[in-house]
XYZ file of C-alpha atoms in Angstrom:
653
model
C 102.654 -112.582 78.381
C 102.602 -109.129 76.858
C 105.841 -107.671 75.491
C 107.114 -104.226 76.448
C 106.059 -102.777 73.095
C 102.568 -104.296 73.391
C 102.155 -102.663 76.798
C 103.416 -99.432 75.294
C 100.867 -99.649 72.478
C 98.089 -100.140 75.038
C 99.293 -97.086 76.942
C 99.377 -95.044 73.759
C 95.884 -96.116 72.722
C 94.454 -95.183 76.109
C 96.246 -91.835 76.260
C 94.370 -88.705 75.266
C 95.211 -87.190 71.841
C 96.987 -84.248 73.452
C 99.925 -86.483 74.386
C 100.482 -87.500 70.734
C 100.902 -83.889 69.700
C 103.759 -83.393 72.135
C 106.132 -85.504 70.049
C 107.021 -82.825 67.494
C 110.750 -82.725 68.180
C 113.065 -83.981 65.415
C 114.471 -86.552 67.836
C 111.417 -88.758 67.262
C 112.739 -89.395 63.768
C 115.514 -91.359 65.491
C 113.886 -92.717 68.688
C 110.995 -94.971 69.680
C 109.405 -95.290 73.144
C 109.239 -98.639 74.928
C 107.922 -99.710 78.332
C 110.676 -101.519 80.231
C 108.781 -102.035 83.524
C 105.476 -100.865 84.984
C 105.388 -97.070 85.126
C 108.783 -96.686 83.434
C 109.301 -95.839 79.758
C 112.626 -95.442 77.931
C 113.634 -93.963 74.557
C 115.401 -96.417 72.219
C 117.749 -95.117 69.468
C 116.784 -96.542 66.069
C 120.395 -96.452 64.959
C 122.286 -98.159 67.795
C 119.370 -99.415 69.996
C 120.850 -97.679 73.049
C 118.167 -96.749 75.614
C 117.715 -93.455 77.501
C 115.467 -92.346 80.326
C 112.176 -90.895 79.149
C 109.564 -91.076 81.910
C 109.053 -92.601 85.330
C 105.585 -92.335 86.771
C 104.434 -88.785 86.025
C 107.967 -87.385 85.640
C 109.145 -86.835 82.026
C 112.883 -86.512 81.369
C 112.541 -84.316 78.264
C 114.516 -84.613 75.002
C 117.709 -82.569 75.470
C 119.824 -85.642 76.212
C 118.321 -87.381 73.197
C 119.246 -84.427 70.925
C 122.806 -84.544 72.224
C 122.999 -88.226 71.308
C 122.207 -87.589 67.634
C 123.632 -84.066 67.157
C 127.043 -84.602 68.763
C 127.791 -87.789 66.858
C 127.904 -90.056 69.917
C 125.583 -92.572 68.247
C 127.821 -95.224 66.591
C 125.412 -95.426 63.663
C 125.702 -91.687 63.006
C 129.326 -91.245 63.997
C 130.673 -91.432 60.437
C 128.739 -88.254 59.580
C 130.823 -86.223 62.000
C 134.269 -87.616 62.782
C 135.932 -86.540 59.510
C 135.203 -82.872 60.305
C 137.022 -82.751 63.639
C 140.783 -82.842 63.122
C 141.368 -82.486 66.880
C 139.691 -85.803 67.735
C 142.773 -88.004 67.510
C 142.366 -89.498 70.976
C 138.827 -90.831 70.964
C 139.140 -92.491 74.372
C 139.968 -89.180 76.061
C 137.605 -86.894 74.137
C 134.708 -87.005 76.623
C 137.016 -86.418 79.568
C 138.704 -83.502 77.820
C 135.360 -81.851 77.147
C 134.463 -82.036 80.832
C 137.764 -80.551 82.001
C 138.407 -77.965 79.271
C 137.234 -74.419 80.095
C 134.230 -73.229 78.082
C 136.304 -70.558 76.330
C 138.366 -73.319 74.662
C 135.306 -74.940 73.060
C 135.336 -72.835 69.875
C 136.229 -75.781 67.600
C 133.407 -77.856 69.107
C 130.846 -75.094 68.535
C 132.073 -74.667 64.953
C 131.880 -78.433 64.569
C 128.241 -78.478 65.665
C 127.132 -75.678 63.359
C 128.890 -77.124 60.297
C 127.400 -80.610 60.578
C 123.690 -80.909 60.007
C 122.466 -84.464 60.181
C 121.444 -85.959 56.813
C 118.549 -88.386 57.229
C 119.055 -91.920 55.933
C 117.493 -92.348 52.467
C 116.724 -95.972 51.638
C 115.575 -95.197 48.069
C 118.734 -93.274 47.232
C 120.894 -96.075 48.585
C 119.035 -98.637 46.481
C 119.486 -96.451 43.405
C 123.233 -96.231 44.033
C 123.483 -100.005 44.522
C 121.740 -100.509 41.160
C 124.128 -98.075 39.432
C 127.122 -99.807 41.025
C 125.969 -103.215 39.777
C 125.288 -101.872 36.276
C 128.520 -99.888 35.864
C 130.836 -102.585 37.226
C 128.977 -105.527 35.710
C 128.437 -107.208 39.085
C 126.007 -110.140 39.352
C 122.564 -109.141 40.613
C 122.658 -111.926 43.206
C 125.531 -110.227 45.035
C 122.985 -108.316 47.158
C 122.009 -111.640 48.735
C 125.583 -112.762 49.447
C 126.281 -112.893 53.222
C 129.439 -110.818 52.843
C 127.582 -107.980 51.109
C 124.736 -108.102 53.654
C 127.203 -107.876 56.570
C 129.103 -105.055 54.915
C 125.977 -102.954 54.333
C 124.682 -103.578 57.842
C 128.016 -102.401 59.236
C 127.700 -99.195 57.204
C 124.151 -98.516 58.334
C 121.938 -100.844 60.375
C 118.780 -99.228 58.989
C 119.508 -100.329 55.420
C 116.921 -102.953 54.494
C 118.311 -106.142 53.006
C 117.804 -106.359 49.242
C 116.670 -109.383 47.283
C 117.478 -110.362 43.703
C 114.011 -109.196 42.647
C 114.509 -105.839 44.382
C 117.762 -105.052 42.614
C 116.538 -106.418 39.272
C 113.626 -103.976 39.430
C 115.947 -101.128 40.440
C 118.327 -101.844 37.533
C 115.463 -101.911 35.037
C 114.157 -98.632 36.495
C 117.623 -97.072 36.034
C 117.666 -98.324 32.425
C 114.242 -96.805 31.706
C 115.319 -93.492 33.212
C 118.506 -93.363 31.113
C 116.550 -94.433 28.044
C 114.551 -91.196 28.181
C 117.797 -89.243 27.729
C 118.690 -91.336 24.678
C 115.217 -90.777 23.189
C 115.684 -87.010 23.557
C 119.106 -87.131 21.885
C 117.705 -89.090 18.921
C 114.758 -86.727 18.494
C 117.085 -83.857 17.658
C 119.295 -85.477 15.034
C 119.163 -83.565 11.735
C 119.833 -86.492 9.387
C 119.232 -90.204 9.274
C 120.381 -93.131 11.355
C 122.661 -95.990 10.298
C 122.417 -99.272 12.195
C 125.091 -101.860 12.930
C 124.220 -105.367 14.120
C 126.756 -107.288 16.197
C 125.637 -110.868 16.869
C 126.932 -112.566 20.025
C 126.623 -116.289 20.622
C 126.159 -118.257 23.856
C 126.711 -121.764 25.197
C 122.924 -122.184 25.185
C 122.924 -121.579 21.382
C 120.947 -118.369 21.911
C 121.959 -115.301 19.924
C 122.129 -111.723 21.215
C 121.978 -108.923 18.642
C 123.652 -105.676 19.732
C 122.069 -102.867 17.682
C 123.907 -99.532 17.583
C 122.686 -96.349 15.907
C 125.222 -94.074 14.173
C 124.505 -90.489 13.139
C 126.007 -87.032 12.659
C 124.732 -84.433 15.110
C 123.989 -80.727 14.671
C 127.655 -79.885 15.250
C 128.674 -82.275 12.456
C 130.261 -84.764 14.852
C 129.793 -88.517 14.441
C 127.879 -90.045 17.344
C 126.718 -93.541 18.194
C 124.252 -94.989 20.703
C 123.646 -98.573 21.728
C 119.902 -99.007 21.229
C 119.084 -102.653 21.846
C 120.446 -106.007 22.950
C 117.860 -108.452 21.627
C 117.850 -112.163 22.330
C 117.277 -114.279 19.217
C 116.465 -117.926 20.034
C 117.325 -119.074 16.493
C 120.295 -116.930 15.384
C 120.941 -119.084 12.295
C 117.451 -118.481 10.893
C 117.016 -116.267 7.846
C 114.651 -113.970 9.768
C 116.806 -113.422 12.887
C 118.552 -110.197 11.812
C 115.547 -108.664 10.033
C 113.335 -109.344 13.081
C 115.893 -107.602 15.293
C 115.925 -104.567 12.975
C 112.110 -104.495 12.834
C 111.880 -104.574 16.644
C 114.431 -101.765 16.953
C 112.640 -99.600 14.377
C 109.299 -100.119 16.108
C 110.585 -99.501 19.642
C 112.525 -96.335 18.839
C 110.158 -94.912 16.208
C 112.707 -95.011 13.389
C 110.292 -95.429 10.485
C 111.541 -93.286 7.617
C 114.761 -92.428 9.473
C 117.072 -95.319 8.531
C 119.797 -94.982 5.917
C 121.953 -98.102 6.069
C 122.367 -101.391 7.934
C 125.685 -103.204 8.453
C 126.281 -106.497 10.254
C 129.150 -108.824 11.050
C 127.353 -112.160 11.252
C 127.489 -114.631 8.355
C 124.101 -114.326 6.670
C 122.540 -116.077 3.700
C 121.393 -114.202 0.613
C 117.807 -114.604 1.798
C 118.642 -113.078 5.186
C 120.297 -110.100 3.465
C 117.315 -109.664 1.146
C 114.969 -109.695 4.158
C 116.859 -106.745 5.654
C 117.038 -104.988 2.288
C 113.287 -105.219 1.727
C 112.620 -104.011 5.276
C 114.892 -101.017 4.681
C 113.198 -100.157 1.364
C 109.615 -100.407 2.589
C 110.055 -98.109 5.570
C 112.640 -95.660 4.264
C 112.516 -93.666 1.019
C 115.764 -92.600 -0.611
C 118.001 -95.559 0.171
C 118.851 -96.759 -3.360
C 116.475 -99.709 -3.222
C 118.237 -101.105 -0.176
C 121.691 -101.152 -1.768
C 123.101 -99.653 1.443
C 122.858 -102.964 3.310
C 126.421 -104.013 4.164
C 126.708 -107.700 4.956
C 130.455 -107.625 5.405
C 131.825 -105.695 8.378
C 135.370 -104.473 7.699
C 136.649 -105.635 11.112
C 135.389 -109.159 10.442
C 136.911 -109.024 6.948
C 140.324 -108.113 8.356
C 140.000 -110.844 11.003
C 139.132 -113.377 8.296
C 142.172 -112.296 6.267
C 144.392 -112.541 9.351
C 143.003 -116.017 10.038
C 144.037 -117.087 6.530
C 147.583 -115.907 7.217
C 147.775 -117.597 10.621
C 146.338 -120.853 9.290
C 148.931 -120.963 6.515
C 151.725 -120.366 9.023
C 150.380 -122.425 11.931
C 153.362 -124.812 12.032
C 156.031 -122.136 12.169
C 153.888 -120.042 14.549
C 153.776 -123.006 16.953
C 157.595 -123.183 16.908
C 157.840 -119.468 17.721
C 155.167 -119.756 20.429
C 157.025 -122.676 22.059
C 160.279 -120.713 21.977
C 158.644 -117.676 23.593
C 156.940 -119.950 26.127
C 160.333 -121.390 27.088
C 161.627 -117.913 27.891
C 158.525 -116.460 29.571
C 157.533 -119.344 31.860
C 160.791 -119.486 33.838
C 162.613 -116.657 35.565
C 166.007 -118.339 35.097
C 165.334 -118.851 31.382
C 164.302 -115.221 30.969
C 167.415 -114.014 32.829
C 169.651 -116.027 30.493
C 167.791 -114.663 27.481
C 168.220 -111.047 28.632
C 171.922 -111.585 29.428
C 172.508 -113.070 25.982
C 170.640 -110.201 24.322
C 172.929 -107.705 26.077
C 176.051 -109.670 25.117
C 174.957 -109.761 21.465
C 173.981 -106.073 21.649
C 170.668 -106.668 19.872
C 169.104 -103.183 19.533
C 165.433 -104.238 19.693
C 163.316 -102.857 22.539
C 160.473 -105.323 21.885
C 159.190 -107.301 24.859
C 158.371 -110.963 24.375
C 154.856 -112.010 25.287
C 152.674 -115.054 24.690
C 149.702 -114.584 22.413
C 145.991 -115.016 23.019
C 144.706 -117.205 20.196
C 141.309 -115.479 20.253
C 142.907 -112.090 19.435
C 144.963 -112.155 16.240
C 146.774 -108.896 16.999
C 148.495 -110.581 19.977
C 149.873 -113.295 17.669
C 151.131 -110.635 15.270
C 152.838 -108.736 18.111
C 154.436 -111.980 19.361
C 155.815 -112.729 15.899
C 157.156 -109.180 15.436
C 158.930 -109.209 18.811
C 160.374 -112.694 18.258
C 161.524 -111.790 14.742
C 163.458 -108.764 16.012
C 165.082 -111.021 18.640
C 165.762 -113.974 16.328
C 169.535 -113.561 16.741
C 169.139 -114.190 20.473
C 166.929 -117.241 19.889
C 169.428 -118.636 17.363
C 172.231 -118.569 19.964
C 170.123 -119.336 23.031
C 170.983 -123.051 23.077
C 174.613 -122.117 23.854
C 173.623 -120.103 26.951
C 170.618 -122.169 28.017
C 171.082 -125.953 27.733
C 167.344 -126.440 28.364
C 166.542 -124.747 25.037
C 166.721 -127.641 22.594
C 165.247 -126.667 19.213
C 165.658 -123.060 18.055
C 163.681 -122.055 14.940
C 165.622 -122.479 11.707
C 166.605 -119.756 9.243
C 163.785 -120.976 6.982
C 161.333 -120.596 9.886
C 162.407 -117.005 10.447
C 162.026 -116.253 6.730
C 158.453 -117.521 6.896
C 157.817 -115.431 10.009
C 158.918 -112.311 8.139
C 156.560 -113.198 5.271
C 153.668 -113.676 7.701
C 154.389 -110.302 9.329
C 154.499 -108.648 5.893
C 150.902 -109.757 5.313
C 149.699 -109.055 8.857
C 151.213 -105.588 9.259
C 148.867 -103.649 6.909
C 145.871 -105.539 8.324
C 146.978 -104.719 11.865
C 147.486 -101.026 11.089
C 144.134 -100.754 9.302
C 142.214 -102.555 12.047
C 143.948 -100.443 14.709
C 142.354 -97.315 13.236
C 138.987 -98.785 14.290
C 140.171 -98.397 17.886
C 141.188 -94.769 17.459
C 139.395 -92.184 19.564
C 137.638 -90.736 16.531
C 135.294 -92.628 14.241
C 137.198 -93.842 11.173
C 135.537 -92.892 7.928
C 134.634 -95.034 4.944
C 137.111 -92.896 2.974
C 139.958 -94.251 5.100
C 138.962 -97.836 4.458
C 138.489 -97.281 0.746
C 142.229 -96.571 0.688
C 143.061 -99.489 3.009
C 141.095 -102.102 1.080
C 142.310 -100.819 -2.290
C 145.928 -100.895 -1.054
C 145.474 -104.420 0.356
C 144.064 -105.699 -2.912
C 146.910 -104.139 -4.907
C 149.539 -105.651 -2.572
C 147.950 -109.096 -2.843
C 147.855 -108.916 -6.633
C 151.599 -108.196 -6.691
C 152.303 -111.007 -4.201
C 150.425 -113.511 -6.332
C 152.470 -112.500 -9.349
C 155.732 -112.878 -7.383
C 158.150 -115.789 -7.497
C 157.825 -116.986 -3.881
C 155.288 -119.870 -3.867
C 154.820 -119.680 -0.066
C 153.873 -115.985 -0.284
C 151.767 -116.453 -3.417
C 149.762 -119.247 -1.778
C 148.817 -117.031 1.167
C 148.024 -114.066 -1.084
C 145.727 -116.054 -3.370
C 143.529 -117.206 -0.471
C 143.351 -113.683 0.957
C 142.530 -112.030 -2.364
C 139.375 -114.105 -2.756
C 137.996 -112.543 0.440
C 139.065 -109.025 -0.541
C 137.387 -109.392 -3.945
C 134.183 -110.516 -2.223
C 134.326 -107.495 0.091
C 134.753 -105.166 -2.894
C 131.779 -106.671 -4.680
C 129.541 -106.109 -1.651
C 130.858 -102.831 -0.280
C 132.636 -100.891 -3.025
C 129.527 -98.800 -3.781
C 129.199 -97.555 -0.191
C 132.930 -96.901 0.181
C 133.104 -95.166 -3.206
C 130.120 -92.918 -2.414
C 131.918 -91.763 0.727
C 135.000 -90.980 -1.381
C 132.852 -88.933 -3.791
C 131.627 -86.872 -0.824
C 135.232 -85.955 0.027
C 136.102 -82.737 -1.905
C 139.752 -83.863 -2.126
C 138.850 -86.911 -4.248
C 135.284 -86.915 -5.655
C 134.848 -89.199 -8.701
C 138.487 -88.810 -9.751
C 139.849 -91.238 -7.154
C 137.059 -93.705 -7.932
C 137.975 -93.630 -11.621
C 141.690 -94.026 -10.912
C 141.427 -96.805 -8.329
C 138.746 -98.792 -10.154
C 140.895 -98.837 -13.297
C 143.603 -100.535 -11.203
C 141.233 -102.892 -9.376
C 138.741 -104.005 -12.004
C 140.773 -103.784 -15.201
C 138.468 -104.261 -18.198
C 135.367 -104.038 -15.983
C 136.417 -100.656 -14.568
C 134.092 -98.617 -16.795
C 131.031 -100.603 -15.759
C 131.848 -100.283 -12.055
C 132.610 -96.564 -12.325
C 129.244 -96.046 -14.024
C 127.527 -97.941 -11.188
C 128.941 -95.467 -8.650
C 128.166 -92.414 -10.799
C 124.600 -93.570 -11.459
C 124.114 -94.445 -7.793
C 125.273 -91.079 -6.496
C 123.020 -89.225 -8.985
C 120.036 -91.456 -8.269
C 120.442 -90.904 -4.532
C 120.719 -87.146 -5.030
C 117.503 -87.135 -7.073
C 115.788 -89.013 -4.246
C 116.901 -86.325 -1.801
C 115.666 -83.619 -4.149
C 112.268 -85.333 -4.259
C 111.926 -85.453 -0.474
C 109.480 -82.949 1.048
C 110.662 -79.806 2.797
C 112.750 -79.025 4.757
C 115.132 -81.356 2.918
C 114.292 -79.739 -0.440
C 115.806 -76.272 -0.877
C 113.220 -73.544 -1.219
C 114.145 -72.275 -4.704
C 110.869 -70.365 -4.783
C 112.168 -68.107 -2.035
C 114.245 -66.033 -4.460
C 111.236 -65.307 -6.701
C 112.968 -66.750 -9.773
C 111.113 -70.029 -10.138
C 109.498 -68.714 -13.329
C 112.964 -67.917 -14.653
C 114.007 -71.521 -13.990
C 111.026 -72.702 -16.032
C 111.934 -70.265 -18.831
C 115.498 -71.658 -18.983
C 114.090 -75.185 -19.136
C 111.665 -74.314 -21.916
C 114.106 -72.320 -24.044
C 117.200 -74.523 -23.655
C 115.685 -77.912 -22.951
C 118.124 -78.272 -20.004
C 117.879 -77.993 -16.278
C 120.122 -75.676 -14.375
C 123.240 -77.546 -13.286
C 122.391 -79.470 -10.122
C 124.212 -79.002 -6.843
C 125.789 -82.429 -7.325
C 127.130 -81.712 -10.815
C 128.338 -78.288 -9.734
C 130.174 -79.909 -6.808
C 131.705 -82.642 -8.989
C 132.889 -80.151 -11.621
C 134.716 -77.921 -9.167
C 138.463 -78.287 -8.688
C 139.647 -80.824 -6.120
C 140.864 -79.446 -2.804
C 144.534 -79.965 -1.836
C 145.150 -83.261 0.022
C 146.215 -81.974 3.434
C 146.807 -84.459 6.242
C 144.509 -82.943 8.866
C 141.539 -82.259 6.591
C 138.139 -82.521 8.353
C 135.590 -83.507 5.716
C 132.640 -83.065 8.086
C 133.708 -79.549 8.985
C 134.021 -78.742 5.262
C 130.403 -79.726 4.655
C 129.352 -77.785 7.741
C 130.959 -74.674 6.264
C 129.393 -75.264 2.819
C 125.844 -76.225 3.815
C 124.428 -72.956 2.442
C 126.162 -73.460 -0.891
C 124.924 -77.069 -1.175
C 121.733 -77.212 0.942
C 120.466 -80.539 -0.432
C 123.789 -82.179 -1.224
C 125.090 -81.509 2.289
C 122.139 -83.465 3.724
C 123.027 -86.393 1.496
C 126.704 -86.064 2.424
C 125.798 -86.044 6.126
C 124.036 -89.394 5.788
C 126.636 -91.027 3.527
C 129.541 -89.998 5.760
C 127.765 -91.388 8.841
C 127.747 -94.933 7.419
C 129.900 -97.041 9.776
C 132.474 -99.354 8.236
C 132.510 -101.775 11.166
C 129.815 -103.434 13.245
C 132.311 -104.661 15.847
C 132.526 -102.843 19.158
C 135.662 -100.849 19.997
C 137.280 -103.615 22.088
C 136.500 -106.503 19.760
C 137.936 -105.568 16.357
C 140.688 -108.213 16.582
C 138.413 -111.085 17.627
C 138.884 -114.313 15.705
C 135.411 -115.601 16.585
C 132.051 -113.973 17.469
C 131.760 -112.777 21.055
C 130.036 -115.059 23.532
C 127.551 -113.903 26.180
C 128.614 -115.102 29.624
C 126.676 -117.881 31.328
C 125.367 -115.676 34.139
C 123.666 -113.222 31.797
C 122.139 -116.006 29.724
C 120.459 -117.206 32.940
C 118.642 -113.860 33.283
C 115.499 -112.673 31.537
C 116.285 -111.182 28.083
C 114.762 -107.845 29.156
C 117.082 -107.731 32.169
C 120.139 -108.506 30.028
C 119.242 -105.650 27.679
C 118.653 -103.261 30.593
C 122.003 -104.067 32.235
C 124.122 -103.792 29.071
C 122.446 -100.708 27.583
C 122.287 -98.819 30.892
C 125.974 -99.511 31.526
C 126.912 -98.105 28.123
C 124.752 -95.011 28.611
C 125.967 -94.303 32.166
C 129.624 -94.577 31.175
C 129.054 -92.347 28.126
C 127.348 -89.752 30.305
C 130.188 -89.773 32.832
C 132.792 -89.470 30.069
C 130.913 -86.524 28.542
C 130.664 -84.782 31.926
C 134.364 -85.328 32.557
C 135.235 -83.914 29.139
C 133.062 -80.849 29.729
C 134.742 -80.272 33.087
C 138.210 -80.571 31.527
C 137.241 -78.137 28.770
C 135.888 -75.677 31.339
C 139.156 -75.853 33.307
C 141.224 -75.299 30.156
C 139.044 -72.342 29.140
C 139.264 -70.853 32.627
C 143.058 -71.132 32.627
C 143.224 -69.576 29.169
């Protein structure tokens, strides 16, 4: 038996072409024609499937009633486009009756309502794009589009929305990633200097590694910028080639040959693995001090390792404090007694007790600090709370204070990595130097408990200095408040008899790097020929046997600037780029070297981050697309919001 639509199709096929041309009205975007019985055809709304008279025999009903259905918002599927504009429609059940009884002269709001609301056609592609952005930005699982609850929700919003599959949304997310990637490519094309890479290795329960590669650079306005470039799956993260392969893939994909300056990573790597990266850096990039700017010791991981030493040494007393805090925080009655006792004892501390997260060492430090300030309350708590059996002893509290003494400078230094600006290597030169000096004094002290902790920590600090002091010192030299003077002073304190050798290493390195920049082709090399005195330069060389003083030596010989708190070293070089045209290019690259490979939120992690199980079940290309696109979209939104805020401030000014 033929269906109504099949009969309709037969009618349409047998009709002369002239009848097809009649359907030019916009209503046919929203209606289809169906034969309901012989000689009778009705118009069916695509949105709500409601039917309307269209033709009976030779009589055609026209389209005015169909236009009213879509224009006046009476279609349930289109109703949400209109109802928010009509503030007078509070009684929906009476609205039709009111329109029939209200005089025409009172219909002004309705006429205004009709002219203000033009129907926006449903756009399936736009909706799919927004679903992809939602999933990326909020880190939702791709499979959510197949969940019955999501399907029902979308169908309730708009019945015409086609159901999406996992493959659909995976393709849409990758397409969004590729679109955003073009913006990143454009931003990298315009950078005036070189790029520094950081490698952050994540682990997974499947023993797969994921290398997060971020590019750091200073833009044309002399502001430090960073961009997540890749998230590459490495099946054998422990292999000696894992990190160098990741760097090689990044360089190839983004066209960074000849543009790299340094590489830093936070994953324990063998000497061979480090040498593999160093050789890769040297081969493809001139002017990088034979790969000496490879930093295998991220400062965030160094501070976490030092904190771990402290916590391991104090694990027994920390457990006592944790159990005491747990007693108070896991019972409302216990906490009430604790607060009452604190008020009776008039303890001035405003610290709030909280249990720590063992994966984040800063939470343990904060727990110890709060408990230490409230130790008087804990010491008397057994008198007010009979359930509290074993308060920490005076010796325990003394050990807690010692632990906090070690953790405090580490906590303050690591916290600067979470500041809104990008902390400079100059800052961490001071922090590491200060830490090493403090540890040396602690070792020489009389307290064996303190000396034992300090000795273990100092071994790690010494290792960090051996690997990173050159990079940190070069950044200090590029700060006109310190130059080589601070290097000479601090190294004499740190290295003792070996100070002279280490100072010479920095001085030779900075001069060698400058000579490499001078040897680079234009536009890096200043056009000395432009002043017409190149022959005069040769004459000076021939008659005195000496070169004119280089930009670097001129800079180093000038008087140090005053050490003001709010000094902006990047702005200083921006203002002096004409005076030091080559040196400022070198300074730009040195000052862009990141001191940490850890992401903003993970500087206090005790262990490497772990990729969640859902993402490890996806294709590596999809994982990279989701993570990178999310970072780029959020950065773009933040930049737009900042521009809008600045525009408002400027307008008000």
